[in-house]
Amino acid sequence: MRDGPYPKADADIVSSETWPDMHIRKADGPALDGPALEGPALNDPASHAGLVARIGRISSTLLVFSFPVCFGCLGFLSFLWVADSTNPTWQKIILAGWATRSITITSLALRWATTVQATLCTSMLAAILLQRDAVPLSSAAAVSLFRFDNTGPWPLLSNMVTQQRRVFSLIGLLVGLLSITTLALQFASTALLSQVGQAVLPVPTTVAKTLYAADPDGFSFGSQLSSTPSFLATTPAGFPAFAEWISDGGSPARPPVYGEFAPSSGPGIADTGTVMRAFLPIRAPEERSRLTEYRGFGTVLDTRVVCMRPKLTDAVYSTGSGFQVRGLIEPDVKPPGLWEARDLQGGTNFSRPFNCDFAAAAVNDYTVRHGWPLAICIPSFGTGTRQGIPSVMDPDGRGDLRDEYEYTYILINATMSEYVTTLDGSDVWQTLSLQAVDYDKDKVTLQITLCMTAIEGQEMEIEATRPTPIPPEPILSWNTSVYAYDAAAVLRQLGAGPSSPAERGILALTRRSSWKWPTWPESLSLTGGGFSTTFALETMRSLYSSTSNAAQYTILAQMGRDTRNPALALQAFLTTLCAVCYYDRISLFDVAAPSDQVTLVQVTRPLEWPAFIAVAGVVVLHLLLVLLVIVVFCVRGRLSRIGNAWSSVAQLLGPTTEGWIRDVNGMDDRAVESWLRVCGMDKALVGVEQVGGRAQLVEKVKKS
């Protein structure tokens, strides 16, 4: 280099005493004599800078800070995927609709941290490539400047593939893997959100005021009693889910209480057993459809029904005022728990007179299309003797307290004799064929059974639960091919078939220690429970297909046909009728109490794991690569300062470049590469080494 006089120094020019070997060249002239610029941190082998100084304080801070950011993001994403509704913090995030936003923001933070790491690691890998490996002379400037600034590992990888063709080296492997992990994490948000979707979340809530009953002394109660509407003509608006408990008859550890019996069938008997069904004070169908747990007051019915083979005497069939059958009826077979009360004179004649209207099937396929042609009627009180079955709500041994309404019914299955095909073969029926006394051409075949119920309604605290998923509440659909209702789904809800409570869409009612009345009411019909349920039964006298609501009658007829069990048919009909009354009067309830409910809420939440596992795996691999690059740079990158432009440029000077580098200041990269090719220097390999106390670019010999 040529020497020359120094320009006059001023306060902004470094003094020769400070840097005694500094040489300065004018932009348009020869080099000037003076001390050469040597920084002790770079040029003095004994004073190499520490790792923090070589990376830079800001870059070191960002690098260190990026690790807890990555771990925090992974931890938070793990929390979103692993936690459930039992965690209140997770529940608040999900219910607030912050699942997708939380994942997006966390992914952005993760992407920022990994991009910072990738950028700094690219600078370190460029430094390692220059110092411990070799690069083509045409790539030296680009690789050196990567130490100062870069946009990630992709430009370095591209340079190594297209210019150096050394991608299969160790450094090339590190650059390639770092490029893959960095690129993959750019799509972390998209991948994670692809595993997020709509789901239902059980959310517990406490309702401070749940209206569950009508006050017997209130205006609503009195006004409805005075109007005495009949619910027998009402088409059910729906078939609300209820809670149900069925007795298993007890065990030695838990003996049955008074009035409790297991379902059974014996000679001449069909017994549903003690079945407690609770209506929930939730009016809106969509709210019920999302309910999985309920703890609070509800209205409970004892819906036990026992049908037994009767003894008939003086049976007469007439047609003058419609089809009628009259006579005397009493049990031929006595069911378990039957109580009997003698008359005032001590008499034991339990025959009761009856006069029942009915309709008879007059086509061969009536049962197939419509169900059993059943009729229901109520016998008279007779001589003053009484019989019945007890309810678990009655005081011990006092089933006879229900002296106002005994809820005993006669079921008649009638078919004109010329159309009889197959009769029900169970022995709960008494079968007889009768000639009309007023028209000798009419002959009817009747199957008659006597049914007793324990039905009572009482408001009490209940606990009911059901699993998910919850099937929708059933509806009656019209079958246009047979011009009749299709009640299969409704019958399943009401107990037809072996379906579990979950399959039926109902809740499991928890057994109480006692179902008894705290205080026996003066009148069962004048209680809140009776007002909203069994009140609907008081107007029922004779009922058959032509005199009843078609939808309600379908439940009775098709349940009898499908189960061949008159007790289940009557139980289903009475439950439906009481439900119609309950949900008609629920808007009149004015007695409130708190309740605890768990409802399903539609939320957006993480559903699947593959994307999360993939992202977590890529992050872990990325962090391991970053740590490995830092360790290698700590050992093999001692001559470089990351993020420093001057040192990156200055180290390009050396014996290989000093003779021509100043002549390419107006040329683009392609022109320089062509010029080097013409000069035969395009194959030269160079690297940064410490020479004479100065880090500079030197030519390296390729190892064979």
XYZ file of C-alpha atoms in Angstrom:
704
model
C 0.000 0.000 0.000
C 1.207 3.472 -0.819
C 2.222 5.924 1.869
C 1.403 9.594 2.088
C 1.152 12.506 4.516
C -1.615 12.554 7.138
C -4.369 15.127 6.891
C -4.652 17.493 9.819
C -6.230 15.711 12.752
C -9.015 17.237 14.797
C -10.997 16.130 17.806
C -13.103 13.680 15.775
C -10.139 11.901 14.209
C -8.491 9.045 16.044
C -4.972 10.045 17.117
C -1.913 8.146 16.063
C -1.022 7.640 19.669
C -4.230 5.712 20.178
C -3.931 3.494 17.089
C -0.213 3.629 16.077
C -0.492 1.321 13.012
C -3.601 2.851 11.401
C -3.495 3.425 7.612
C -6.174 5.578 5.941
C -6.728 5.688 2.199
C -8.476 8.615 0.541
C -11.526 7.740 -1.446
C -9.917 9.028 -4.619
C -6.210 8.723 -3.869
C -3.369 6.749 -2.430
C -3.070 5.408 1.035
C -1.956 7.825 3.698
C 0.852 7.096 6.072
C -0.215 6.628 9.632
C -0.766 4.024 12.266
C -2.734 0.907 11.309
C -6.153 0.543 13.014
C -6.071 -2.389 15.311
C -8.687 -3.095 17.990
C -7.317 -5.136 20.812
C -10.523 -7.151 20.994
C -10.079 -8.387 17.398
C -6.429 -8.287 16.585
C -4.832 -9.207 19.856
C -5.043 -12.990 20.276
C -4.560 -12.601 23.988
C -7.584 -10.377 24.404
C -10.308 -12.136 22.447
C -13.765 -10.849 23.419
C -16.158 -12.956 25.454
C -19.262 -14.611 24.012
C -21.573 -11.749 24.994
C -19.281 -9.185 23.350
C -19.022 -11.259 20.184
C -22.792 -11.717 19.933
C -23.561 -8.195 21.095
C -25.333 -7.073 24.231
C -28.701 -6.430 22.585
C -28.532 -9.617 20.544
C -27.467 -11.585 23.624
C -30.362 -10.145 25.590
C -32.811 -11.040 22.837
C -31.338 -14.514 22.530
C -31.548 -15.177 26.250
C -35.042 -13.706 26.470
C -36.263 -15.798 23.534
C -35.806 -19.066 25.423
C -38.293 -18.332 28.252
C -40.634 -16.935 25.606
C -40.494 -20.248 23.748
C -40.938 -22.283 26.916
C -43.753 -20.010 28.066
C -45.539 -20.322 24.730
C -45.177 -24.099 24.752
C -46.412 -24.219 28.338
C -49.427 -22.064 27.595
C -50.320 -24.050 24.478
C -49.969 -27.266 26.498
C -52.318 -25.759 29.081
C -54.913 -24.974 26.405
C -54.744 -28.528 25.043
C -54.463 -30.489 28.293
C -56.732 -28.630 30.739
C -60.493 -29.037 30.880
C -63.526 -27.447 32.449
C -62.365 -28.380 35.948
C -59.707 -25.671 35.647
C -61.343 -22.261 36.277
C -58.690 -20.294 34.373
C -58.992 -22.498 31.303
C -62.772 -22.309 31.528
C -62.710 -18.498 31.620
C -60.496 -18.361 28.523
C -62.702 -20.770 26.578
C -66.024 -19.262 27.640
C -64.785 -15.760 26.816
C -64.157 -16.925 23.243
C -60.418 -16.352 23.556
C -59.269 -19.791 22.441
C -58.443 -18.878 18.840
C -57.094 -15.461 19.792
C -54.930 -16.944 22.535
C -53.510 -19.527 20.136
C -52.891 -16.891 17.473
C -51.159 -14.467 19.850
C -49.098 -17.255 21.415
C -48.097 -18.502 17.966
C -47.017 -14.980 16.994
C -44.864 -14.724 20.125
C -43.388 -18.154 19.417
C -42.730 -17.220 15.808
C -41.031 -13.969 16.871
C -38.782 -15.744 19.388
C -37.770 -18.522 17.000
C -37.180 -16.034 14.170
C -34.870 -13.983 16.418
C -33.003 -17.154 17.293
C -32.795 -18.245 13.666
C -31.469 -14.839 12.553
C -28.746 -14.775 15.192
C -27.869 -18.405 14.573
C -27.541 -17.663 10.854
C -24.967 -14.980 11.703
C -23.120 -17.454 13.914
C -23.179 -20.163 11.256
C -21.857 -17.694 8.679
C -19.015 -16.838 11.057
C -18.265 -20.537 11.643
C -18.385 -21.170 7.910
C -15.808 -18.429 7.275
C -13.491 -19.305 10.140
C -13.531 -23.099 10.384
C -14.524 -24.011 6.860
C -14.055 -22.367 3.500
C -16.267 -20.620 0.979
C -15.789 -19.785 -2.709
C -14.256 -16.367 -3.201
C -17.401 -15.271 -5.065
C -19.518 -15.995 -1.943
C -17.172 -14.488 0.633
C -18.734 -11.028 0.673
C -22.298 -12.338 1.049
C -21.374 -14.826 3.770
C -19.363 -12.205 5.644
C -22.259 -9.740 5.573
C -24.622 -12.429 6.874
C -22.758 -11.977 10.130
C -23.972 -8.389 10.243
C -27.516 -8.725 8.989
C -29.755 -11.408 7.520
C -33.381 -12.387 7.240
C -32.957 -15.936 8.448
C -31.186 -19.106 7.413
C -32.781 -19.347 3.947
C -30.397 -16.918 2.139
C -27.388 -18.694 3.638
C -28.831 -22.068 2.699
C -29.526 -20.818 -0.825
C -25.976 -19.492 -1.107
C -24.528 -22.787 0.068
C -26.670 -24.741 -2.402
C -26.183 -22.542 -5.474
C -22.696 -21.086 -4.934
C -20.794 -23.323 -2.571
C -22.493 -26.663 -3.225
C -21.499 -27.733 0.240
C -24.928 -28.279 1.755
C -24.000 -31.783 2.860
C -21.372 -30.585 5.297
C -22.034 -30.369 9.036
C -22.647 -26.645 8.782
C -24.876 -27.209 5.782
C -26.886 -29.744 7.793
C -27.308 -27.262 10.642
C -28.356 -24.510 8.235
C -30.791 -26.859 6.498
C -32.396 -28.068 9.719
C -32.609 -24.535 11.055
C -34.279 -23.438 7.821
C -36.827 -26.265 8.101
C -37.737 -25.583 11.732
C -37.929 -21.821 11.205
C -40.083 -22.193 8.125
C -42.341 -24.774 9.790
C -42.915 -22.515 12.777
C -44.104 -19.739 10.479
C -47.201 -21.899 10.010
C -47.626 -22.818 13.677
C -50.728 -20.678 14.052
C -52.360 -22.179 10.975
C -51.521 -25.722 12.059
C -52.738 -25.222 15.621
C -55.955 -23.498 14.589
C -56.716 -26.391 12.242
C -57.140 -28.544 15.370
C -59.561 -26.092 16.985
C -63.276 -26.510 16.497
C -66.740 -26.324 17.964
C -67.483 -28.439 21.011
C -69.746 -28.433 24.016
C -68.382 -27.641 27.439
C -70.121 -28.547 30.724
C -70.367 -25.333 32.713
C -71.613 -25.319 36.327
C -73.827 -22.417 37.341
C -75.917 -21.519 40.345
C -79.340 -20.090 39.598
C -80.343 -17.951 42.557
C -84.089 -18.104 41.842
C -85.483 -21.185 40.164
C -89.288 -21.091 40.056
C -90.374 -24.652 40.791
C -93.935 -24.583 42.194
C -97.175 -22.683 42.552
C -98.027 -21.375 45.999
C -101.324 -23.044 47.078
C -102.274 -19.752 48.729
C -101.325 -17.700 45.699
C -103.499 -16.134 43.006
C -102.169 -18.309 40.172
C -103.068 -21.492 42.005
C -106.589 -20.330 42.854
C -107.391 -19.008 39.412
C -106.423 -22.280 37.742
C -108.438 -24.385 40.171
C -111.524 -22.329 39.426
C -111.121 -22.764 35.665
C -110.526 -26.565 35.866
C -109.235 -27.054 32.308
C -108.993 -30.518 30.784
C -105.584 -31.486 29.490
C -106.903 -34.598 27.766
C -107.559 -32.585 24.601
C -104.132 -30.929 24.511
C -101.593 -32.012 21.911
C -98.189 -32.250 23.611
C -95.946 -29.439 22.448
C -93.007 -31.761 23.003
C -91.816 -34.576 25.165
C -89.485 -32.960 27.712
C -86.693 -34.972 29.232
C -87.338 -36.020 32.820
C -85.263 -37.674 35.529
C -85.956 -41.273 36.484
C -85.113 -43.712 39.260
C -86.250 -47.351 39.108
C -86.195 -49.468 42.233
C -84.252 -52.701 42.212
C -86.292 -54.005 45.133
C -83.639 -53.203 47.712
C -80.892 -55.340 49.161
C -79.801 -56.605 52.582
C -77.667 -53.477 52.921
C -80.544 -51.250 51.795
C -83.905 -52.856 52.446
C -86.851 -51.466 50.488
C -89.019 -48.805 52.048
C -92.763 -49.034 52.371
C -94.356 -48.978 48.925
C -91.127 -49.811 47.059
C -91.159 -52.717 44.628
C -88.961 -53.876 41.775
C -90.363 -54.350 38.257
C -91.840 -57.825 37.932
C -94.185 -60.018 35.985
C -95.856 -63.087 37.389
C -98.964 -65.165 36.850
C -101.693 -62.649 36.066
C -99.518 -59.639 37.032
C -97.626 -56.934 35.082
C -95.854 -54.560 37.475
C -93.674 -51.617 36.370
C -92.168 -51.510 39.838
C -91.501 -48.283 41.700
C -90.503 -45.744 39.074
C -89.902 -42.193 40.295
C -90.000 -39.608 37.530
C -89.095 -35.979 38.182
C -90.060 -33.037 35.995
C -87.449 -30.295 35.901
C -88.518 -26.645 36.323
C -86.812 -25.601 33.089
C -89.263 -24.275 30.566
C -87.174 -23.716 27.422
C -86.466 -26.915 25.429
C -83.031 -25.623 24.342
C -82.037 -25.158 27.990
C -83.175 -28.672 28.894
C -81.353 -30.091 25.889
C -78.081 -28.685 27.250
C -78.604 -29.754 30.873
C -76.349 -32.515 32.213
C -76.767 -32.026 35.970
C -79.493 -30.523 38.129
C -79.578 -30.100 41.899
C -82.548 -28.291 43.325
C -86.311 -28.566 43.614
C -88.357 -30.498 41.085
C -91.717 -32.238 40.990
C -91.490 -35.990 41.513
C -94.120 -38.554 40.491
C -94.422 -42.100 41.760
C -95.487 -43.707 38.483
C -95.767 -47.329 39.581
C -98.553 -49.144 37.694
C -99.707 -52.698 38.342
C -102.091 -54.452 35.966
C -103.712 -57.698 37.044
C -106.104 -60.251 35.664
C -109.601 -59.333 36.849
C -112.636 -61.338 37.803
C -115.656 -60.167 35.796
C -119.275 -60.808 36.650
C -122.519 -59.761 34.971
C -120.699 -58.381 31.938
C -123.089 -56.899 29.359
C -122.313 -55.389 25.946
C -124.634 -52.836 24.335
C -124.514 -50.508 21.307
C -127.493 -48.203 21.797
C -125.439 -45.247 23.082
C -122.212 -46.272 21.466
C -120.217 -49.332 22.351
C -120.489 -49.931 26.107
C -119.651 -52.744 28.452
C -120.824 -52.850 32.055
C -120.606 -55.247 34.935
C -118.653 -55.881 38.126
C -114.875 -56.152 38.405
C -112.409 -57.121 41.106
C -108.855 -58.499 41.168
C -108.518 -62.175 40.369
C -104.816 -62.020 41.233
C -103.536 -59.743 43.982
C -100.307 -57.772 43.366
C -97.505 -57.237 45.897
C -98.257 -54.502 48.418
C -102.007 -54.423 47.765
C -103.829 -52.711 50.604
C -107.525 -53.240 51.319
C -109.966 -51.254 53.423
C -113.284 -52.734 54.495
C -116.487 -50.802 54.399
C -118.056 -49.225 57.461
C -119.857 -52.455 58.301
C -116.668 -54.484 57.971
C -117.676 -55.968 54.642
C -115.066 -57.393 52.250
C -116.910 -57.280 48.946
C -114.345 -55.578 46.686
C -116.329 -55.890 43.459
C -116.776 -52.526 41.805
C -119.335 -51.655 39.184
C -118.157 -50.267 35.861
C -119.748 -48.887 32.728
C -117.112 -48.262 30.058
C -117.359 -46.718 26.608
C -114.972 -48.078 24.029
C -114.222 -48.319 20.314
C -113.499 -51.661 18.663
C -111.099 -52.346 15.830
C -113.016 -53.230 12.676
C -110.157 -53.881 10.227
C -107.604 -56.662 10.209
C -104.510 -54.447 10.193
C -105.660 -51.868 12.744
C -103.127 -52.939 15.377
C -100.268 -52.864 12.879
C -101.138 -49.363 11.710
C -102.348 -47.700 14.893
C -101.516 -49.890 17.877
C -103.826 -51.632 20.295
C -107.398 -50.273 20.209
C -107.343 -49.544 23.930
C -109.930 -47.786 26.037
C -109.491 -46.494 29.588
C -112.278 -46.087 32.130
C -112.600 -45.705 35.874
C -114.767 -48.039 37.975
C -117.213 -46.667 40.521
C -116.532 -46.673 44.237
C -118.936 -49.506 44.827
C -119.947 -50.624 48.301
C -117.461 -48.500 50.229
C -114.641 -50.999 50.321
C -111.369 -49.790 48.843
C -108.252 -51.341 47.357
C -105.032 -49.909 46.014
C -101.269 -50.093 45.888
C -99.125 -47.909 48.149
C -96.764 -45.160 47.094
C -93.290 -44.652 48.540
C -94.545 -41.156 49.401
C -97.160 -42.542 51.808
C -96.535 -42.889 55.551
C -95.491 -46.420 56.451
C -98.442 -48.782 56.297
C -100.917 -46.051 55.347
C -101.542 -46.384 51.638
C -105.239 -46.161 52.478
C -104.837 -42.437 53.222
C -105.439 -41.750 49.535
C -109.172 -41.896 50.050
C -110.232 -39.184 47.630
C -108.826 -40.488 44.360
C -107.577 -44.055 44.195
C -106.440 -43.970 40.561
C -107.683 -47.408 39.601
C -108.290 -47.932 35.896
C -109.791 -50.519 33.586
C -108.070 -51.091 30.237
C -110.093 -52.637 27.422
C -108.632 -53.989 24.194
C -111.619 -54.407 21.879
C -111.961 -55.902 18.398
C -115.066 -56.814 16.449
C -115.068 -60.603 16.573
C -114.962 -61.140 12.796
C -111.689 -59.144 12.604
C -109.859 -60.809 15.474
C -106.457 -62.116 14.382
C -104.065 -62.668 17.282
C -104.932 -61.825 20.870
C -102.394 -60.917 23.540
C -101.508 -64.216 25.143
C -100.348 -62.823 28.509
C -102.566 -63.778 31.406
C -103.033 -60.248 32.747
C -106.102 -60.031 30.497
C -109.518 -61.552 30.957
C -110.782 -62.419 27.489
C -114.452 -62.696 26.642
C -116.683 -62.503 23.580
C -120.011 -60.751 24.033
C -123.102 -60.445 21.888
C -124.777 -57.036 21.958
C -127.945 -57.196 24.022
C -129.659 -54.641 21.785
C -128.407 -55.780 18.358
C -127.759 -59.471 17.964
C -125.596 -59.067 14.854
C -122.856 -57.241 16.760
C -120.343 -59.434 18.509
C -117.184 -58.097 20.104
C -114.116 -59.734 21.580
C -112.792 -57.932 24.652
C -109.606 -58.264 26.626
C -109.937 -56.504 29.971
C -107.336 -55.863 32.687
C -107.572 -54.029 36.003
C -104.746 -51.549 36.710
C -103.845 -49.729 39.902
C -101.404 -46.833 40.201
C -99.427 -45.271 43.022
C -99.316 -41.935 41.283
C -98.671 -38.923 43.487
C -96.876 -35.655 42.789
C -94.642 -33.916 45.303
C -92.120 -31.074 45.108
C -88.820 -32.039 46.667
C -85.111 -31.515 46.324
C -83.622 -33.787 43.711
C -80.291 -34.572 42.110
C -80.235 -35.683 38.482
C -77.402 -36.284 36.018
C -76.813 -37.631 32.539
C -73.772 -38.211 30.337
C -72.993 -36.648 26.997
C -73.740 -36.654 24.136
C -77.379 -35.812 24.756
C -79.894 -37.002 22.179
C -82.551 -34.452 21.239
C -85.943 -34.560 22.888
C -88.181 -36.806 20.763
C -91.131 -35.712 18.674
C -94.136 -37.426 17.153
C -93.812 -37.642 13.384
C -96.618 -38.360 10.950
C -96.237 -41.496 8.859
C -97.893 -40.728 5.544
C -97.791 -44.343 4.381
C -100.148 -45.550 7.151
C -101.703 -42.187 8.035
C -100.742 -42.471 11.676
C -98.230 -41.062 14.121
C -94.825 -42.690 14.426
C -94.092 -42.651 18.150
C -91.009 -44.889 18.257
C -88.658 -42.205 19.603
C -91.192 -41.036 22.194
C -91.851 -44.596 23.359
C -88.125 -45.182 23.770
C -87.930 -42.116 26.028
C -90.871 -43.422 28.070
C -89.296 -46.832 28.661
C -90.097 -49.085 25.709
C -87.258 -51.502 25.089
C -84.017 -52.113 26.954
C -82.433 -48.709 26.249
C -80.344 -47.051 28.974
C -81.322 -43.642 30.415
C -78.569 -42.031 28.318
C -79.914 -43.616 25.123
C -83.419 -42.512 26.085
C -82.207 -38.925 26.534
C -83.397 -38.707 30.152
C -81.526 -37.990 33.366
C -80.710 -40.480 36.092
C -82.493 -39.491 39.298
C -80.461 -40.083 42.441
C -82.251 -42.191 45.045
C -83.292 -40.205 48.096
C -83.081 -41.567 51.609
C -86.816 -40.905 51.838
C -89.513 -40.032 49.329
C -92.187 -39.544 51.981
C -94.249 -36.431 52.502
C -92.786 -34.339 55.358
C -96.372 -33.682 56.388
C -99.283 -35.545 54.881
C -101.356 -33.013 52.900
C -105.023 -32.533 53.631
C -105.739 -33.012 49.926
C -103.309 -34.403 47.380
C -104.946 -32.395 44.614
C -104.528 -29.145 46.551
C -100.753 -29.285 46.786
C -98.305 -27.679 44.430
C -97.230 -31.080 43.158
C -100.765 -32.183 42.418
C -101.658 -28.811 40.913
C -98.928 -29.140 38.289
C -99.161 -32.888 37.571
C -101.888 -35.249 38.816
C -104.525 -32.517 38.526
C -104.673 -33.501 34.839
C -106.052 -36.944 35.775
C -109.103 -35.712 37.654
C -111.263 -35.142 34.603
C -110.544 -38.548 33.064
C -113.528 -40.895 32.948
C -113.862 -42.951 29.751
C -111.254 -42.493 27.056
C -110.739 -44.184 23.706
C -109.536 -43.321 20.217
C -112.528 -41.190 19.191
C -112.770 -39.187 22.416
C -109.126 -38.396 23.151
C -106.357 -36.318 21.673
C -104.813 -38.297 18.815
C -101.224 -37.618 19.862
C -101.832 -38.629 23.470
C -103.800 -41.718 22.463
C -100.980 -42.781 20.138
C -98.668 -43.115 23.150
C -101.130 -45.436 24.884
C -101.978 -47.559 21.850
C -98.479 -47.977 20.388
C -96.798 -48.563 23.763
C -99.278 -51.383 24.396
C -98.677 -52.885 20.960
C -94.878 -52.593 21.042
C -94.277 -53.798 24.626
C -97.360 -56.073 25.005
C -97.493 -54.707 28.536
C -100.615 -52.769 29.595
C -98.860 -51.485 32.724
C -96.134 -49.795 30.661
C -98.744 -48.431 28.264
C -100.768 -46.839 31.065
C -97.616 -45.544 32.784
C -96.460 -43.875 29.561
C -99.883 -42.317 29.001
C -100.155 -40.958 32.555
C -96.593 -39.596 32.442
C -97.349 -37.801 29.183
C -100.579 -36.336 30.531
C -98.904 -35.101 33.727
C -96.045 -33.597 31.672
C -98.572 -31.711 29.530
C -100.079 -30.255 32.697
C -96.689 -29.462 34.265
C -95.226 -27.553 31.320
C -98.541 -25.809 30.667
C -98.548 -24.426 34.211
C -94.833 -23.841 34.631
C -95.318 -20.197 33.662
C -97.572 -19.793 36.733
C -94.943 -20.936 39.224
C -94.275 -18.348 41.924
C -92.254 -20.287 44.524
C -88.490 -20.052 44.032
C -85.347 -21.630 45.440
C -81.710 -21.758 44.311
C -80.522 -24.583 42.092
C -77.169 -25.815 40.857
C -77.055 -26.714 37.183
C -74.435 -27.947 34.766
C -75.233 -27.049 31.188
C -73.440 -27.656 27.909
C -72.209 -24.466 26.270
C -71.126 -24.338 22.634
C -67.496 -23.195 22.631
C -64.447 -23.101 20.407
C -61.644 -25.165 21.910
C -58.704 -27.396 20.944
C -60.036 -30.770 19.855
C -57.183 -32.798 18.374
C -53.530 -33.365 19.202
C -51.501 -34.032 16.017
C -50.773 -30.382 15.163
C -49.861 -29.519 18.747
C -47.521 -32.512 19.015
C -45.925 -31.573 15.695
C -45.449 -27.924 16.708
C -44.060 -28.891 20.114
C -41.653 -31.349 18.468
C -40.452 -28.748 15.959
C -39.937 -26.168 18.736
C -37.891 -28.619 20.810
C -35.771 -29.528 17.770
C -35.343 -25.834 16.957
C -34.169 -25.004 20.487
C -31.701 -27.893 20.455
C -30.307 -26.636 17.145
C -29.984 -23.112 18.564
C -28.107 -24.399 21.606
C -25.826 -26.483 19.408
C -25.057 -23.505 17.161
C -24.280 -21.309 20.183
C -21.895 -23.932 21.572
C -20.114 -24.330 18.232
C -19.893 -20.564 17.788
C -18.490 -20.194 21.300
C -15.683 -22.594 20.374
C -15.101 -21.820 16.681
C -16.309 -18.298 16.111
C -13.838 -16.299 18.175
C -12.811 -13.944 15.342
C -16.309 -12.647 14.535
C -18.566 -10.041 16.055
C -22.212 -10.680 15.287
C -24.204 -7.672 14.114
C -21.134 -5.508 13.467
C -20.911 -4.066 9.954
C -17.325 -2.736 10.062
C -15.742 -5.944 11.213
C -17.785 -7.917 8.672
C -16.478 -5.638 5.889
C -12.946 -5.251 7.209
C -12.357 -8.991 7.437
C -12.975 -9.264 3.687
C -9.597 -7.626 3.165
C -6.620 -9.888 2.764
C -4.008 -11.022 0.296
C -6.675 -12.591 -1.889
C -8.811 -9.469 -2.267
C -6.622 -6.408 -1.624
C -5.375 -6.195 -5.177
C -8.763 -5.884 -6.839
C -11.566 -5.274 -4.329
C -11.450 -1.490 -4.772
C -11.989 -1.919 -8.516
C -15.433 -3.629 -8.233
C -17.221 -0.795 -6.466
C -19.431 -0.171 -9.482
C -20.106 -3.773 -10.470
C -22.995 -6.044 -9.547
C -22.535 -9.516 -8.110
C -22.940 -11.318 -11.418
C -20.332 -9.149 -13.058
C -17.894 -9.827 -10.214
C -18.530 -13.567 -10.465
C -17.925 -13.447 -14.233
C -14.744 -11.427 -13.752
C -13.451 -13.917 -11.173
C -14.245 -16.761 -13.536
C -12.299 -15.093 -16.318
C -9.397 -14.562 -13.954
C -9.531 -18.206 -12.851
C -10.287 -17.243 -9.287
C -13.864 -18.536 -9.112
C -12.725 -21.874 -7.681
C -10.576 -20.308 -4.982
C -11.650 -21.149 -1.431
C -11.182 -18.530 1.241
C -11.810 -18.102 4.949
C -11.083 -15.755 7.848
C -7.974 -16.459 9.860
C -5.748 -14.691 12.351
C -2.660 -13.557 10.454
C -0.032 -11.380 12.027
C -2.378 -10.264 14.758
C -5.113 -9.372 12.287
C -8.276 -11.264 11.210
C -8.374 -11.262 7.441
C -9.532 -13.202 4.413
C -6.998 -15.756 3.224
C -7.009 -18.458 0.599
C -7.417 -21.995 1.832
C -6.346 -25.225 0.241
C -9.105 -27.762 -0.260
C -8.397 -30.911 1.655
C -8.379 -34.046 -0.426
